[in-house]
Amino acid sequence: MSEIQHQFVKKILTVASHGAYEKGYGVAPSNIALCKYWGKRDSNLNLPLNSSLSISLGTKGTRTQIRRLPSDQFILNGEPVDPTTPFAHRLSTFLDLFREPCRAPGFEVITENTIPTAAGLASSASGYAALVLALNDLAGWDLPRQLLSMLARLGSGSASRSLFNGFACWHRGERDDGRDSFAEAIDTKWSDFRIGILTLTDAEKPVGSRAGMQRTVETSPRYADWPARAAIDFGVLKRAIKHRDFETFGATAEANALEMHATMREAIPPLDYFLPQTRTQIGRVQQLRAEGLPVYLTIDAGPNVKLLFQAANTTEVENAFPALEIIDPFGTSHA
Ligand code: DP6
């Protein structure tokens, strides 16, 4: 981690309390972006080129326990993690920001994903959010979520939004020092909003979202229009959520996701996360809509499709997609 990141963390921790406990615990939901974070204006501080907006997945996410040890040890879903893996390296590097000279230098991190890894949702977002909450608990910082979202952001941008239940937005911010780029909850409960997860494959994607967004920003001519387009979508989605205008909400989220994928396909070399089945399912959703069923979709940097619909249409959507895992984001949640 760079000196800039250390200074950033140091500034946030000056307003923290300083206790110290033997163990710390953190729980955070996964989140799905409806207005995607795609592109960084600063990759050191993970500052985005556009504001983004997401929905958290209630009890589906990550549970983490942490304590200090002489050296780092990570356990993921009950299995020790090989320290030479990129996963362990990224985690250790992030933890470097929080090691204290007068305490044991290592951390034991025990992490469980409360969503089947096969669903492709056990991402870095809930992982880094739960880790930051566990660190906050261990060190007794007692920091507000907004500041914790800025720490989680350093681990993974989308993790900033996983500090919140329900809808959340992550503000792009304008400052170079990153102090105005934080996430916060959107205070609207939309109890009959549903998400359907259509898992088409659990294979690891060949290009991660971090590398994918960098390639797109650097080489895709179509990316030039993305930040302005995303800023408009962000505002439209916020208003649609406020007014529970499902059609505008669904149409904007779907168009935003498809435009993000369009920017990638014009990258050099092109980046296409879709499988043939992904295109088939997009066609089916659009056909169902043409037949009058209000169902929309979003897709992240991977081939799996997430459906957006309302509780009243659950039976029709389930009939059309029998393998669907349905999530009620405003049902039982962690908070
Ligand atoms: C397509 O948050 O994984 O899911 O900040 O480099 O860790 P880093 O990227 P990451 O990117 C997420 C991209 C996305 C869209 C989104 O979640 O907003």
Coordinates of C-alpha atoms and ligand atoms in Angstrom, one line a residue:
M1 CA 0.0 0.0 0.0
S2 CA 1.3 3.4 -0.9
E3 CA 2.3 6.3 1.4
I4 CA -0.8 8.2 0.1
Q5 CA -3.1 5.4 1.3
H6 CA -1.3 5.3 4.7
Q7 CA -1.8 9.1 5.1
F8 CA -5.4 8.8 4.1
V9 CA -6.1 6.1 6.7
K10 CA -4.1 8.1 9.4
K11 CA -6.3 11.1 8.8
I12 CA -9.5 9.1 9.2
L13 CA -8.2 7.4 12.4
T14 CA -7.4 10.7 14.1
V15 CA -11.1 11.1 14.7
A16 CA -11.4 7.5 16.0
S17 CA -11.5 6.4 19.6
H18 CA -8.7 4.0 20.5
G19 CA -9.7 0.9 22.5
A20 CA -8.3 -2.5 21.9
Y21 CA -10.2 -5.8 22.2
E22 CA -9.1 -9.4 21.8
K23 CA -11.4 -10.1 18.9
G24 CA -13.5 -8.0 16.4
Y25 CA -16.5 -9.0 14.4
G26 CA -18.1 -7.7 11.2
V27 CA -21.0 -8.6 9.0
A28 CA -21.8 -7.0 5.7
P29 CA -24.2 -7.7 2.8
S30 CA -23.3 -8.2 -0.8
N31 CA -24.5 -5.5 -3.1
I32 CA -25.6 -5.3 -6.7
A33 CA -25.0 -2.0 -8.5
L34 CA -28.0 -0.5 -10.4
C35 CA -25.9 2.4 -11.6
K36 CA -22.5 0.8 -12.1
Y37 CA -19.1 2.0 -10.8
W38 CA -17.0 1.7 -13.9
G39 CA -13.7 3.5 -14.1
K40 CA -11.4 5.3 -11.6
R41 CA -10.0 8.8 -11.5
D42 CA -7.4 7.6 -9.0
S43 CA -6.5 4.0 -8.6
N44 CA -4.4 4.6 -5.5
L45 CA -7.2 5.9 -3.4
N46 CA -9.9 4.0 -5.5
L47 CA -11.7 7.2 -6.5
P48 CA -14.4 6.6 -9.1
L49 CA -15.1 8.6 -12.3
N50 CA -18.8 8.3 -11.6
S51 CA -21.2 8.0 -8.6
S52 CA -22.9 4.7 -8.3
L53 CA -26.0 3.3 -6.7
S54 CA -26.7 -0.2 -5.4
I55 CA -29.1 -2.5 -3.5
S56 CA -27.7 -4.7 -0.7
L57 CA -28.7 -8.3 -0.4
G58 CA -30.0 -8.5 3.2
T59 CA -28.5 -11.6 4.9
K60 CA -26.5 -12.6 1.9
G61 CA -22.9 -11.5 2.3
T62 CA -19.9 -12.0 4.5
R63 CA -19.2 -12.6 8.2
T64 CA -15.7 -11.9 9.5
Q65 CA -13.9 -12.4 12.8
I66 CA -10.4 -10.9 13.4
R67 CA -7.7 -11.0 16.1
R68 CA -4.1 -10.1 16.3
L69 CA -1.3 -12.7 15.9
P70 CA 2.4 -12.7 15.3
S71 CA 1.8 -13.3 11.5
D72 CA -1.1 -13.2 9.1
Q73 CA -3.4 -16.3 8.8
F74 CA -6.6 -16.3 6.7
I75 CA -9.4 -18.9 6.8
L76 CA -12.1 -18.7 4.1
N77 CA -15.2 -20.8 4.5
G78 CA -13.5 -23.1 6.9
E79 CA -10.4 -23.6 4.8
P80 CA -6.9 -22.1 5.4
V81 CA -5.9 -19.7 2.6
D82 CA -2.6 -20.3 0.9
P83 CA -0.6 -17.1 1.6
T84 CA 0.9 -17.1 -1.9
T85 CA -2.5 -16.7 -3.6
P86 CA -3.5 -13.3 -5.1
F87 CA -6.5 -13.3 -2.6
A88 CA -4.1 -13.5 0.4
H89 CA -1.7 -11.0 -1.0
R90 CA -4.4 -8.4 -1.6
L91 CA -5.8 -9.0 1.9
S92 CA -2.4 -8.7 3.6
T93 CA -1.5 -5.6 1.7
F94 CA -4.8 -4.0 2.8
L95 CA -4.1 -5.0 6.4
D96 CA -0.7 -3.3 6.2
L97 CA -2.7 0.0 6.5
F98 CA -3.9 -1.0 9.9
R99 CA -0.9 -2.6 11.6
E100 CA 0.2 -0.9 14.8
P101 CA 3.9 -0.8 16.0
C102 CA 3.1 -1.6 19.6
R103 CA 0.9 -4.6 18.9
A104 CA 1.2 -8.1 17.4
P105 CA 2.0 -7.4 13.7
G106 CA -0.3 -10.0 12.1
F107 CA -4.0 -10.7 11.9
E108 CA -6.0 -13.8 11.9
V109 CA -9.0 -13.3 9.6
I110 CA -11.7 -15.9 9.6
T111 CA -14.3 -15.2 6.9
E112 CA -17.5 -17.0 6.0
N113 CA -19.6 -16.1 3.0
T114 CA -23.3 -16.4 3.8
I115 CA -24.1 -16.8 0.2
P116 CA -23.1 -19.9 -1.9
T117 CA -19.9 -19.0 -3.7
A118 CA -21.4 -20.6 -6.8
A119 CA -23.9 -17.7 -7.1
G120 CA -20.9 -15.5 -7.9
L121 CA -22.0 -12.9 -5.4
A122 CA -19.4 -13.6 -2.7
S123 CA -17.4 -10.8 -3.9
S124 CA -14.7 -8.5 -2.6
A125 CA -17.5 -5.9 -1.8
S126 CA -19.0 -7.7 1.2
G127 CA -15.6 -9.1 2.1
Y128 CA -13.8 -5.7 2.6
A129 CA -16.9 -4.1 4.2
A130 CA -17.1 -6.9 6.8
L131 CA -13.3 -6.7 7.3
V132 CA -13.4 -3.0 8.0
L133 CA -16.3 -3.5 10.4
A134 CA -14.3 -6.2 12.2
L135 CA -11.3 -3.9 12.4
N136 CA -13.5 -1.1 13.8
D137 CA -14.7 -3.5 16.5
L138 CA -11.2 -4.9 17.3
A139 CA -9.6 -1.5 17.6
G140 CA -12.6 0.1 19.2
W141 CA -12.5 3.0 16.7
D142 CA -16.3 3.5 16.9
L143 CA -16.2 5.3 13.5
P144 CA -19.4 6.3 11.7
R145 CA -20.4 4.2 8.7
Q146 CA -19.6 7.0 6.3
L147 CA -15.9 7.0 7.3
L148 CA -15.8 3.2 7.4
S149 CA -17.1 3.3 3.8
M150 CA -14.0 5.3 2.8
L151 CA -11.7 2.7 4.5
A152 CA -13.6 -0.2 2.8
R153 CA -13.2 1.7 -0.5
L154 CA -9.5 1.3 -0.3
G155 CA -9.9 -2.5 -0.4
S156 CA -12.5 -2.5 -3.2
G157 CA -14.5 0.4 -4.5
S158 CA -17.8 -1.5 -4.4
A159 CA -17.2 -2.4 -0.8
S160 CA -17.9 1.2 0.2
R161 CA -21.6 0.5 -0.6
S162 CA -21.7 -2.8 1.4
L163 CA -21.6 -0.9 4.7
F164 CA -25.3 -0.2 4.3
N165 CA -28.6 -2.2 4.0
G166 CA -31.1 -1.4 1.3
F167 CA -30.3 1.1 -1.4
A168 CA -26.9 2.9 -1.1
C169 CA -25.1 5.4 -3.1
W170 CA -21.4 6.1 -3.4
H171 CA -20.6 9.7 -4.2
R172 CA -17.8 10.1 -6.7
G173 CA -16.5 13.2 -4.9
E174 CA -14.4 16.0 -6.4
R175 CA -11.4 16.3 -4.1
D176 CA -8.0 14.7 -5.0
D177 CA -7.5 13.6 -1.5
G178 CA -10.6 11.4 -1.6
R179 CA -12.2 12.8 1.6
D180 CA -15.5 13.5 -0.2
S181 CA -15.9 10.1 -1.9
F182 CA -18.0 8.1 0.5
A183 CA -21.1 5.9 0.5
E184 CA -24.3 6.4 2.4
A185 CA -27.7 4.8 2.7
I186 CA -30.7 6.0 0.6
D187 CA -33.5 6.2 3.1
T188 CA -36.3 4.5 1.1
K189 CA -37.6 1.1 2.0
W190 CA -39.2 -0.6 -1.0
S191 CA -40.6 -3.8 0.5
D192 CA -42.0 -5.4 -2.6
F193 CA -38.9 -5.0 -4.7
R194 CA -37.3 -8.4 -5.5
I195 CA -34.0 -9.5 -7.0
G196 CA -33.6 -12.8 -8.8
I197 CA -30.2 -14.4 -9.3
L198 CA -29.8 -16.4 -12.4
T199 CA -26.5 -18.3 -12.0
L200 CA -25.4 -19.5 -15.4
T201 CA -21.8 -20.5 -14.4
D202 CA -19.6 -20.4 -11.3
A203 CA -16.4 -20.5 -13.3
E204 CA -13.9 -17.8 -12.4
K205 CA -14.0 -15.0 -14.9
P206 CA -10.8 -14.6 -17.0
V207 CA -10.5 -10.9 -16.4
G208 CA -11.4 -9.4 -13.0
S209 CA -13.4 -6.2 -12.7
R210 CA -10.4 -4.2 -11.6
A211 CA -8.4 -5.1 -14.7
G212 CA -11.5 -4.9 -16.9
M213 CA -12.4 -1.3 -15.9
Q214 CA -8.8 -0.2 -16.3
R215 CA -8.6 -1.6 -19.8
T216 CA -11.9 0.0 -20.7
V217 CA -11.0 3.5 -19.4
E218 CA -7.6 3.4 -21.2
T219 CA -8.6 2.0 -24.6
S220 CA -12.4 2.1 -25.3
P221 CA -13.5 5.1 -27.4
R222 CA -17.0 4.5 -26.1
Y223 CA -16.0 5.1 -22.5
A224 CA -15.7 8.9 -23.2
D225 CA -19.5 9.2 -22.8
W226 CA -19.8 6.9 -19.8
P227 CA -19.2 9.3 -16.8
A228 CA -21.8 11.8 -18.1
R229 CA -24.3 9.0 -19.0
A230 CA -23.8 7.4 -15.5
A231 CA -24.4 10.8 -13.8
I232 CA -27.8 11.1 -15.5
D233 CA -28.7 7.4 -14.7
F234 CA -27.7 8.0 -11.1
G235 CA -30.1 11.0 -10.7
V236 CA -32.9 9.2 -12.6
L237 CA -32.5 6.1 -10.4
K238 CA -32.5 8.1 -7.2
R239 CA -35.8 9.8 -8.2
A240 CA -37.4 6.6 -9.3
I241 CA -36.5 5.0 -6.0
K242 CA -38.0 7.9 -4.1
H243 CA -41.2 7.7 -6.1
R244 CA -41.2 3.9 -6.3
D245 CA -41.5 4.2 -10.0
F246 CA -40.6 0.6 -11.0
E247 CA -40.7 1.0 -14.8
T248 CA -38.3 3.9 -14.8
F249 CA -36.1 2.3 -12.2
G250 CA -35.9 -1.1 -14.1
A251 CA -35.4 0.4 -17.5
T252 CA -32.6 2.8 -16.3
A253 CA -30.8 0.0 -14.4
E254 CA -31.0 -2.4 -17.3
A255 CA -29.8 0.3 -19.8
N256 CA -27.0 1.3 -17.5
A257 CA -25.7 -2.3 -17.2
L258 CA -25.9 -2.9 -21.0
E259 CA -24.1 0.3 -21.7
M260 CA -21.3 -0.6 -19.3
H261 CA -20.9 -3.9 -21.2
A262 CA -21.0 -2.0 -24.5
T263 CA -18.0 0.2 -23.3
M264 CA -16.0 -3.0 -22.6
R265 CA -16.7 -4.6 -25.9
E266 CA -15.0 -1.6 -27.6
A267 CA -11.9 -1.9 -25.4
I268 CA -8.7 -3.1 -27.0
P269 CA -8.6 -6.0 -26.9
P270 CA -12.3 -6.3 -26.5
L271 CA -13.8 -7.5 -23.3
D272 CA -16.9 -9.6 -23.4
Y273 CA -18.2 -11.2 -20.2
F274 CA -21.3 -12.6 -21.7
L275 CA -21.8 -16.3 -22.4
P276 CA -24.2 -17.4 -25.2
Q277 CA -26.6 -18.3 -22.3
T278 CA -26.3 -14.7 -21.1
R279 CA -27.6 -13.4 -24.4
T280 CA -30.4 -16.0 -24.4
Q281 CA -31.6 -14.8 -21.0
I282 CA -31.4 -11.1 -22.0
G283 CA -33.6 -12.0 -25.0
R284 CA -36.0 -13.9 -22.7
V285 CA -36.3 -11.0 -20.3
Q286 CA -36.9 -8.5 -23.1
Q287 CA -39.5 -10.8 -24.7
L288 CA -41.4 -11.2 -21.4
R289 CA -41.4 -7.5 -21.0
A290 CA -42.8 -7.1 -24.5
E291 CA -45.6 -9.5 -23.4
G292 CA -46.4 -7.2 -20.5
L293 CA -44.4 -8.6 -17.6
P294 CA -42.5 -5.8 -15.7
V295 CA -39.1 -7.6 -15.3
Y296 CA -35.7 -6.0 -15.9
L297 CA -32.1 -7.2 -15.5
T298 CA -28.7 -6.1 -14.6
I299 CA -25.3 -7.8 -15.1
D300 CA -22.0 -7.1 -13.4
A301 CA -18.5 -7.9 -14.8
G302 CA -19.4 -11.6 -15.3
P303 CA -21.9 -13.7 -17.2
N304 CA -24.6 -14.1 -14.6
V305 CA -27.9 -12.3 -14.8
K306 CA -29.8 -10.6 -12.0
L307 CA -33.5 -9.9 -12.5
L308 CA -35.3 -7.0 -11.0
F309 CA -39.0 -7.3 -10.4
Q310 CA -41.8 -6.7 -7.9
A311 CA -43.3 -9.2 -5.4
A312 CA -46.7 -9.1 -7.2
N313 CA -45.0 -10.8 -10.3
T314 CA -43.1 -13.4 -8.4
T315 CA -45.1 -16.4 -9.7
E316 CA -44.8 -15.4 -13.3
V317 CA -41.1 -14.7 -13.0
E318 CA -40.5 -18.0 -11.2
N319 CA -42.5 -19.9 -13.9
A320 CA -40.3 -18.3 -16.6
F321 CA -37.0 -18.9 -14.7
P322 CA -37.4 -22.0 -12.4
A323 CA -33.7 -22.0 -11.3
L324 CA -34.0 -18.5 -10.0
E325 CA -32.8 -17.6 -6.4
I326 CA -35.1 -14.9 -5.2
I327 CA -33.9 -12.3 -2.7
D328 CA -36.0 -10.0 -0.7
P329 CA -33.5 -7.1 0.0
F330 CA -35.8 -5.5 2.6
G331 CA -36.6 -8.7 4.5
T332 CA -34.5 -9.8 7.4
S333 CA -31.1 -8.0 7.2
H334 CA -28.0 -7.8 9.2
A335 CA -28.6 -4.5 10.9
Ligands
DP6_1 C1 -19.0 -4.1 -12.4 O1 -15.3 -2.8 -6.7 O2 -14.6 -5.0 -7.8 O3 -19.3 -4.8 -10.1 O4 -12.5 -1.0 -6.8 O5 -11.0 -2.3 -8.4 O6 -11.9 -3.4 -6.4 P1 -12.2 -2.4 -7.4 O7 -13.4 -2.8 -8.3 P2 -14.8 -3.5 -7.9 O8 -15.6 -3.2 -9.2 C2 -17.0 -3.4 -9.3 C3 -17.5 -3.3 -10.7 C4 -18.9 -3.7 -10.9 C5 -19.9 -2.5 -10.8 C6 -20.2 -2.1 -9.4 O9 -20.2 -2.9 -8.4 O10 -20.6 -0.9 -9.2

